XYZ file of C-alpha atoms in Angstrom:
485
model
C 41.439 127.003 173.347
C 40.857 123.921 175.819
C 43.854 121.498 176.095
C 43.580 118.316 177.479
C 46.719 117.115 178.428
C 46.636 112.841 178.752
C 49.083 111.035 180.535
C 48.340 107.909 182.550
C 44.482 108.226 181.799
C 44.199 107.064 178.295
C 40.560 106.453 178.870
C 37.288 107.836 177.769
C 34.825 106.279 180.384
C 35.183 107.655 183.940
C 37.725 110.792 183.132
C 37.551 113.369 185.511
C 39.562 115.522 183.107
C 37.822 114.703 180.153
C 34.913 116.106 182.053
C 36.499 119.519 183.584
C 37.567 119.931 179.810
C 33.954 119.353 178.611
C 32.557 121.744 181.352
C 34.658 124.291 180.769
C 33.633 124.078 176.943
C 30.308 124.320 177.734
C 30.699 127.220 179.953
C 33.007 129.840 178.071
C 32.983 127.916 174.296
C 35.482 127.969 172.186
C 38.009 125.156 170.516
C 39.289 122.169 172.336
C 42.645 120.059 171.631
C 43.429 116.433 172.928
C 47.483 115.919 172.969
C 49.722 113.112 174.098
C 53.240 113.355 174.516
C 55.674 110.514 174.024
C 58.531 112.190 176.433
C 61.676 111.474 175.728
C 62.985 110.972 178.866
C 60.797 108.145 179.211
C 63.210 106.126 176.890
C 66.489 107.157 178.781
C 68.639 105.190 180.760
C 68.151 105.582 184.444
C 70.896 106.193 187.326
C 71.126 102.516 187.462
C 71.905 101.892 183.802
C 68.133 100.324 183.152
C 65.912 101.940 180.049
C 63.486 103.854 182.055
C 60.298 101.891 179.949
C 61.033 98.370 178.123
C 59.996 96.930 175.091
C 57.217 95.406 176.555
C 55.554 98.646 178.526
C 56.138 100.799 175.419
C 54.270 98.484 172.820
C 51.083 98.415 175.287
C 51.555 101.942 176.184
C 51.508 102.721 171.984
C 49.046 100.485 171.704
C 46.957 102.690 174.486
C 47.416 105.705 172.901
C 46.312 104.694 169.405
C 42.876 103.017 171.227
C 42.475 106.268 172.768
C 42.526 108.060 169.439
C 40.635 105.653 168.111
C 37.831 106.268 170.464
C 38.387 110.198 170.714
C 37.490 110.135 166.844
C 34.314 107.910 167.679
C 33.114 111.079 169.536
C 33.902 113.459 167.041
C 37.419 114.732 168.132
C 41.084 113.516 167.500
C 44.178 112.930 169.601
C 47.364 114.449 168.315
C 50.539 112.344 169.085
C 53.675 114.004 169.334
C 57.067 113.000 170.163
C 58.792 115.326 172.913
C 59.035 116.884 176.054
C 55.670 118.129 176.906
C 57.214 121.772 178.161
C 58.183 122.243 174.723
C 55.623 120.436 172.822
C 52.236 121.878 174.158
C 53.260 125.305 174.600
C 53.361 125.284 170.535
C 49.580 124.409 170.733
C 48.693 127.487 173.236
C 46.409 130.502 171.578
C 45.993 133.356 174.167
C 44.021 132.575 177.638
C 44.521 128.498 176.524
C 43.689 126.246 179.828
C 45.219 123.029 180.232
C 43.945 119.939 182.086
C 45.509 117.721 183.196
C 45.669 114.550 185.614
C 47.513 115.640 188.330
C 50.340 113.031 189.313
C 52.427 113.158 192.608
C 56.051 111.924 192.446
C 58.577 114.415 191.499
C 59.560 113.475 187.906
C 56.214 114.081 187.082
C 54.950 117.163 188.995
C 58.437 118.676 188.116
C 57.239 118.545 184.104
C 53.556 119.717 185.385
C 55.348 122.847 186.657
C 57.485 123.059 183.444
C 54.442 123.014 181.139
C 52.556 125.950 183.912
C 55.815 127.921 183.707
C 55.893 128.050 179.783
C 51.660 128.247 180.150
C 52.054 131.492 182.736
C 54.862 132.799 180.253
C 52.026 133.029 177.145
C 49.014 134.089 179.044
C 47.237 130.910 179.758
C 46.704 128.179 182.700
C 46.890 124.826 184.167
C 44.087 123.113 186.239
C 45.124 120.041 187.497
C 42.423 117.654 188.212
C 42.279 114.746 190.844
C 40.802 111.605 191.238
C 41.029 109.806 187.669
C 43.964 107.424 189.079
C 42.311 106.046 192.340
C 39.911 104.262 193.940
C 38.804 107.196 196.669
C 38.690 110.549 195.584
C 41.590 112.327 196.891
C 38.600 115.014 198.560
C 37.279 112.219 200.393
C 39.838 110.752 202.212
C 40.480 111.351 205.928
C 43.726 112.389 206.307
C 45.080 115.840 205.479
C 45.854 116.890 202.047
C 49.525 116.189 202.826
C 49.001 113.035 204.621
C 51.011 113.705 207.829
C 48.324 112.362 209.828
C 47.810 108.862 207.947
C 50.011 105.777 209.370
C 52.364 104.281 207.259
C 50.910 100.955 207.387
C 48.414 99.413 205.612
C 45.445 98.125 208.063
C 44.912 101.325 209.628
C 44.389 102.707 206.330
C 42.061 100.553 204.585
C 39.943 100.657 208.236
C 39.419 103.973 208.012
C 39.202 104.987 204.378
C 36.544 101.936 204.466
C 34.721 103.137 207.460
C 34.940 106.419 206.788
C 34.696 106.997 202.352
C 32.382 106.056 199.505
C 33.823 104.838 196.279
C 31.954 107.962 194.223
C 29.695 107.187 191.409
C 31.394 106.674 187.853
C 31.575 110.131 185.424
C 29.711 110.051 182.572
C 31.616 108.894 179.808
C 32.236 111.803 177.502
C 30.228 112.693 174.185
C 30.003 114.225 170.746
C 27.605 116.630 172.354
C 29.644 117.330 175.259
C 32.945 117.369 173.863
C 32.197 119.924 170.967
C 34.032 122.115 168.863
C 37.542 119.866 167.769
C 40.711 122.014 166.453
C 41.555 119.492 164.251
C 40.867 121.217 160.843
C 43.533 123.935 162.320
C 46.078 121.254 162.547
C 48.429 120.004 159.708
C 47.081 116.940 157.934
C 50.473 115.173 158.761
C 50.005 115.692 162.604
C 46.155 114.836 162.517
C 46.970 111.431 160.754
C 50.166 110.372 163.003
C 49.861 107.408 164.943
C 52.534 107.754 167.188
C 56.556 106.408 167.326
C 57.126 102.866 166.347
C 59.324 101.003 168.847
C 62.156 101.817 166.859
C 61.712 105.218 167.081
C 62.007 105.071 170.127
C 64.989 103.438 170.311
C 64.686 99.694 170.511
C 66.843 97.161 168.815
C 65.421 95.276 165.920
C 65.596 91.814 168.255
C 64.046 93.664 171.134
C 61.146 94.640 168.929
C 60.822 91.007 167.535
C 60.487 89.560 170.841
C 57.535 91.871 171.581
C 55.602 91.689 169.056
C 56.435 88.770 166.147
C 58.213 86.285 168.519
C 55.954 86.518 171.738
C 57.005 83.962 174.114
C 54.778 80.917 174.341
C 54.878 80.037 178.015
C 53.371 83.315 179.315
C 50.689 83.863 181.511
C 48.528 85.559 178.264
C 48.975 88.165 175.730
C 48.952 91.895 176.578
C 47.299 94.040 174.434
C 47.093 98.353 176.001
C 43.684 100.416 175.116
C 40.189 100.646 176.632
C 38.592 98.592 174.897
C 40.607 95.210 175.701
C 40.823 96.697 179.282
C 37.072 96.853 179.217
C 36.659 93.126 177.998
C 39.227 91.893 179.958
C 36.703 92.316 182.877
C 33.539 90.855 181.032
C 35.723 87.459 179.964
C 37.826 87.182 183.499
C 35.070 88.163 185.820
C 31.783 87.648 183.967
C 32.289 84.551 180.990
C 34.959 83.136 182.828
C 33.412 83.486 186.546
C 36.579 83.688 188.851
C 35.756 87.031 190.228
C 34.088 84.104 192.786
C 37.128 82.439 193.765
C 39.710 84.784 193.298
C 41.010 84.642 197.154
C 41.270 80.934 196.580
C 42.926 81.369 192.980
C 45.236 84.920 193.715
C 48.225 83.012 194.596
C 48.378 81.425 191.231
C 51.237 81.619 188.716
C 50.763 79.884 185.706
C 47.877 80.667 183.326
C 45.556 83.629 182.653
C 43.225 82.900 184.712
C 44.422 83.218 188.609
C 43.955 86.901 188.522
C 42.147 89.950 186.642
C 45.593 90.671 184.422
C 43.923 94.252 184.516
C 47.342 96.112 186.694
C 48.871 97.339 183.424
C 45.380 98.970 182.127
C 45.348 100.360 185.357
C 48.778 101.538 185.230
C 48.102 103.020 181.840
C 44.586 104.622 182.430
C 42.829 102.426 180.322
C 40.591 101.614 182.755
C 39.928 103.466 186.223
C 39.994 101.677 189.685
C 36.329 102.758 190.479
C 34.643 101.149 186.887
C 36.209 97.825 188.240
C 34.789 98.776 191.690
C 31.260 98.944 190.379
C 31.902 95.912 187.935
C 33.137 94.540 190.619
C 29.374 95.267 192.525
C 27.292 94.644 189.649
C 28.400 90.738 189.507
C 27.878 90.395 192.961
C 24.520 91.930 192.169
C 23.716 89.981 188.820
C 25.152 86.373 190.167
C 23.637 87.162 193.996
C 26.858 86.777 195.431
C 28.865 88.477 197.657
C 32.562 86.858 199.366
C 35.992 87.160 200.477
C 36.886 86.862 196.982
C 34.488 89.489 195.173
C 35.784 91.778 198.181
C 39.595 91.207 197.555
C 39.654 92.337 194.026
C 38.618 95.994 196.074
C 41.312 94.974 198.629
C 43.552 95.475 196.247
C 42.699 98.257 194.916
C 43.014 100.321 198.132
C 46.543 99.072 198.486
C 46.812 101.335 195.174
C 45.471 103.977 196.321
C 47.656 103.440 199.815
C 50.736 103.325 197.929
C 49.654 106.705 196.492
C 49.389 108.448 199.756
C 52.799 107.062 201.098
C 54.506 108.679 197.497
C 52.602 111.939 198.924
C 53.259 111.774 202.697
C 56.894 111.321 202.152
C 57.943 112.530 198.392
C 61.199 111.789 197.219
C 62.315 109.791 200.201
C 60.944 106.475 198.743
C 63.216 106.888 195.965
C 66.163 107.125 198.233
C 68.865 104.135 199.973
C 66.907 104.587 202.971
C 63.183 104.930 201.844
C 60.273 106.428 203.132
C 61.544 106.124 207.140
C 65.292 107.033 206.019
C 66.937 103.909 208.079
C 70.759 104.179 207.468
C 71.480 100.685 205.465
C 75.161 99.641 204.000
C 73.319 98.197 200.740
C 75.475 95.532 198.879
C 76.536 96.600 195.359
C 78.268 93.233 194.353
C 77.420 93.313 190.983
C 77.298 89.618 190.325
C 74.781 89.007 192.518
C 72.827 91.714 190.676
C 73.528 90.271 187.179
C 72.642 86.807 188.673
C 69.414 87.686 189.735
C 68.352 89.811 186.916
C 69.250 86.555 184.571
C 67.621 84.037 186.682
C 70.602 82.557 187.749
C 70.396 82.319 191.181
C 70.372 78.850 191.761
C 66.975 79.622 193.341
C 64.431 78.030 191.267
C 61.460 79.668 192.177
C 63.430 83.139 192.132
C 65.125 82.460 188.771
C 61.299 81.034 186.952
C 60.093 84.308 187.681
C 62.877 86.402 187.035
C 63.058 84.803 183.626
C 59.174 85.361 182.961
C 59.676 89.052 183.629
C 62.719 89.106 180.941
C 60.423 86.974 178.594
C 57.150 88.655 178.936
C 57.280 91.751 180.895
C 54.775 90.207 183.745
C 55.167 88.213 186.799
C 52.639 87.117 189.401
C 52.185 89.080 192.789
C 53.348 85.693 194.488
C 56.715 86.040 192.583
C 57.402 89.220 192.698
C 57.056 89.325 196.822
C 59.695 86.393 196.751
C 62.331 87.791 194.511
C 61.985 91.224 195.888
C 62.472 89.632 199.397
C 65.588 87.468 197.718
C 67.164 90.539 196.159
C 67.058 92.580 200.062
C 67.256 90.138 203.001
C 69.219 87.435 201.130
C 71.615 89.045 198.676
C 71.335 92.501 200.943
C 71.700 94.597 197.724
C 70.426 97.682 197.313
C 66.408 97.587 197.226
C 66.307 100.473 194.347
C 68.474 98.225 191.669
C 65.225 96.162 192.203
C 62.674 98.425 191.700
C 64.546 100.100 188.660
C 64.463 96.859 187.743
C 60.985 96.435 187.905
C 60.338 99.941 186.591
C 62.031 98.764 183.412
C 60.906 95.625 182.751
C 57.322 95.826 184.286
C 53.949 95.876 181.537
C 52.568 97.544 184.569
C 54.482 99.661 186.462
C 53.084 102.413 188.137
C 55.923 104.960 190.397
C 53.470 104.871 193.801
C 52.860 101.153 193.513
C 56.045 99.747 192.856
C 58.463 101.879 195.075
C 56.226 101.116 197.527
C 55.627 97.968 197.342
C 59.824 97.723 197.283
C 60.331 99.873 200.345
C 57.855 97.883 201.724
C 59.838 94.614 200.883
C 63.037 96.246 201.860
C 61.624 97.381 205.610
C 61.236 101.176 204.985
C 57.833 101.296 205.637
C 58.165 101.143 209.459
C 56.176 98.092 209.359
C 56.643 94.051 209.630
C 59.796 92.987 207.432
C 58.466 89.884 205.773
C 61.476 88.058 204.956
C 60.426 85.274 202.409
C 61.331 81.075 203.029
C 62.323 80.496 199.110
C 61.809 76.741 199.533
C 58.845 76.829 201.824
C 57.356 79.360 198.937
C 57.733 76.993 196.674
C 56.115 74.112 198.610
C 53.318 75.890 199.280
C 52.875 77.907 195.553
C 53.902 75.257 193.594
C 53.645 72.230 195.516
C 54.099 70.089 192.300
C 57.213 72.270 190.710
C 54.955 72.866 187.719
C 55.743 76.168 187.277
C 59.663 76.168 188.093
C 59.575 73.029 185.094
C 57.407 75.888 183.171
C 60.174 78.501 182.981
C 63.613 76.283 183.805
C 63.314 73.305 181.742
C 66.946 72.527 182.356
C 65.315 70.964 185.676
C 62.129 69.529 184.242
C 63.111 65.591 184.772
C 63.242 66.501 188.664
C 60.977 65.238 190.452
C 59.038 67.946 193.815
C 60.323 68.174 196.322
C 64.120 67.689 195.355
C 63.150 70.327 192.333
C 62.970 72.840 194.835
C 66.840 72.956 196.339
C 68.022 71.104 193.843
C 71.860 71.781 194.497
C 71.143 68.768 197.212
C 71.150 66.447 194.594
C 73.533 63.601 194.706
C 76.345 63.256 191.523
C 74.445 60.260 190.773
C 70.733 61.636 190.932
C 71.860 64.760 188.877
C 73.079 62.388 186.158
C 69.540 60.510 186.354
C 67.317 63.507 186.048
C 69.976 65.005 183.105
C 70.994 68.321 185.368
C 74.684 69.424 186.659
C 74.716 71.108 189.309
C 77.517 74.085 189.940
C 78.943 77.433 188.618
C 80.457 77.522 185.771
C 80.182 77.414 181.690
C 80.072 73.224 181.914
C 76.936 73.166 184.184
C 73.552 73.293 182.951
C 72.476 75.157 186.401
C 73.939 77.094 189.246
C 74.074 76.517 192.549
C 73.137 79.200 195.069
């Protein structure tokens, strides 16, 4: 029996392990099993007291997995959802000499299950074969660095100069068939397992208002509404870049923060699987080819997706250091713990209004811009000097799209860990130059709506008299309507 294991590649199209699965079919036969696991582990608490994936991640990831067995039954085949820790839950599907594929990931949390699942596999007389490749833009063959990465730089130029000079983006898989994907186990499976669509929210342990706000109560004022699985992934790109046309001036729009337009919104298909970095790379070239046009802007959608598959190598070069106080470099750092300052920035409360808009966005919505979540990262570190991790546990919660390489990355990168340039963020000069007009701090704090740009921007330099024209008290405390920093 062939097991395909699916994690964070909830995708038919492009799938390298769809397609080892499918070879290996065709060369020895026999019976093949999709599987999904909902871990639970997933839905803990983590070391800093955060649910490990939020309301908003685990509707899109559910909704993910139900497109994905949506699809696998378009082809002739099924995807059995169980609830579990995969160690325990696949080796229950195993028959003797039973191979299982799977995407393999490199932080620790998940390689350490990887080697749980070979362990009980080895145990019972059948394999693993991990397969490479599905989660990034460069096959991890092709790069040119060694396999462990002790050769590659730990900043980001030198990378993308020689990964560009150097690599091709490969050619997309074929997407996977009824032909090619043969022989289904289904009819061996209980009926009640075959027909299971995975946990609802409460399952998994989510509070009747949590689940509410997710799904029945969306908030109004965000960017757009999320919605996990290959298919919306897969028209996401036709409306953004192709009906809507800003693939063209993305450079000049990336910055943006309001709307759904200023970028792709495709990072949390991306973190998910539901689409792979190089289908966007060759959507990417076939509207340059179709509209004739090739910029800075078609370009930086690709830009970006090599800083994913940068962030990647760093998690590999250096393991579990960028999970630790000192990061991937292991500078010695007395990190503030002053948990006020924590609570005020998880709230919004900062007296910061760019920092706070976003911070309540994330709460709200489970997304923030790239633009806001350099500043508040930046805030948390430099200005508040607490402990970069609180941040990116944070983040890990709260995030639609988080992905482990990107965003400790990203926040050892923010915190100075990287070896490279600290880039410590100007709050107010931020906000003059990403939201000259206050639009979207009036968006997200309409407690300061009536003021006026620039004042909007520090506004705890209002006079008594100004704050009682524009209807705002300034201060900390239960008797003002906003804090001061």
């Amino acid at each position: 029996r062939t097991i395909v294991w699916f994690r964070n590649d909830l995708r038919l199209h492009d799938n390298p392990v769809l397609t080892a699965a499918a070879q290996q079919l065709s060369r020895v036969g026999g019976e093949h099993l999709c599987l999904y696991c909902f871990d639970p582990r997933h839905f803990s608490r983590s070391q800093f007291g955060s649910v490990k994936t939020g309301v908003y991640r685990a509707k899109f990831l559910l909704e993910s997995v139900q497109s994905l067995k949506k699809n696998l039954r378009s082809i002739g085949s099924d995807l059995i959802i169980k609830v579990g820790r995969p160690e325990e839950v696949i080796p229950s599907f195993m028959t003797p000499g039973s191979e299982v594929f799977v995407h393999g990931e490199v932080s620790k949390e998940e390689t350490d299950v990887e080697l749980a699942v070979e362990t009980q596999a080895r145990d019972r007389g059948c394999s693993i074969s991990r397969i490479y490749g599905g989660n990034t833009l460069y096959h991890l063959e092709d790069l040119p660095f060694r396999r462990d990465f002790q050769d590659m730089q730990d900043t980001f130029t030198p990378f993308k100069e020689r990964v560009e000079k150097r690599c091709r983006v490969r050619d997309l898989l074929p997407t996977v068939t009824r032909s090619s994907l043969h022989s289904p186990c289904t009819e061996s499976i209980d009926s009640l397992s075959r027909e299971y669509l995975g946990p609802s929210l409460k399952d998994l342990g989510f509070a009747d208002e949590e689940i509410s706000q997710a799904t029945e109560l969306l908030d109004p004022r965000g960017v757009m509404g999320f919605t996990g699985g290959e298919d919306s992934a897969l028209a996401r790109i036709q409306s953004w870049a192709f009906e809507g046309d800003h693939l063209k001036e993305y450079f000049d729009i990336r910055n943006g923060m309001l709307g759904e337009s200023y970028s792709s919104k495709l990072s949390p298909a991306l973190a998910h699987g539901c689409v792979s970095a190089r289908k966007i790379f060759h959507e990417v070239r076939r509207y340059e080819s179709e509209r004739r046009l090739s910029n800075k802007s078609t370009y930086w959608l690709i830009f970006e997706l090599i800083w994913r598959d940068f962030f990647r190598a760093i998690c590999s070069k250096y393991g579990t250091r960028v999970f630790f106080s000192g990061g991937a470099v292991g500078k010695q750092i007395s990190w503030s713990k002053d948990e006020e300052l924590i609570r005020r920035w998880k709230e919004g409360r900062t007296g910061w209004p760019l920092v706070d808009g976003n911070m309540r966005e994330l709460a709200a919505t489970g997304w923030m811009s790239n633009r806001g979540r350099q500043n508040v990262a930046s805030f948390l570190v430099l200005d508040y000097g607490v402990d970069w991790r609180v941040g990116a546990d944070h983040f890990e919660s709260l995030l639609l799209d988080h992905d482990v390489c990107s965003n400790y990355g990203n926040w050892n990168a923010a915190a100075g860990l990287l070896g490279g340039r600290v880039n410590k963020f100007n709050i107010t000069k931020q906000s003059r130059d990403y939201d000259s007009n206050g639009d979207y701090i009036r968006h997200w704090l309409p407690e300061l709506r009536a003021i006026p740009a620039p004042h909007i921007f520090e506004p705890w330099k209002l006079s008594r008299a100004d704050q009682q024209k524009y209807g705002v008290s300034i201060g900390n405390g239960p008797e003002y309507t906003y804090p001061s920093p």
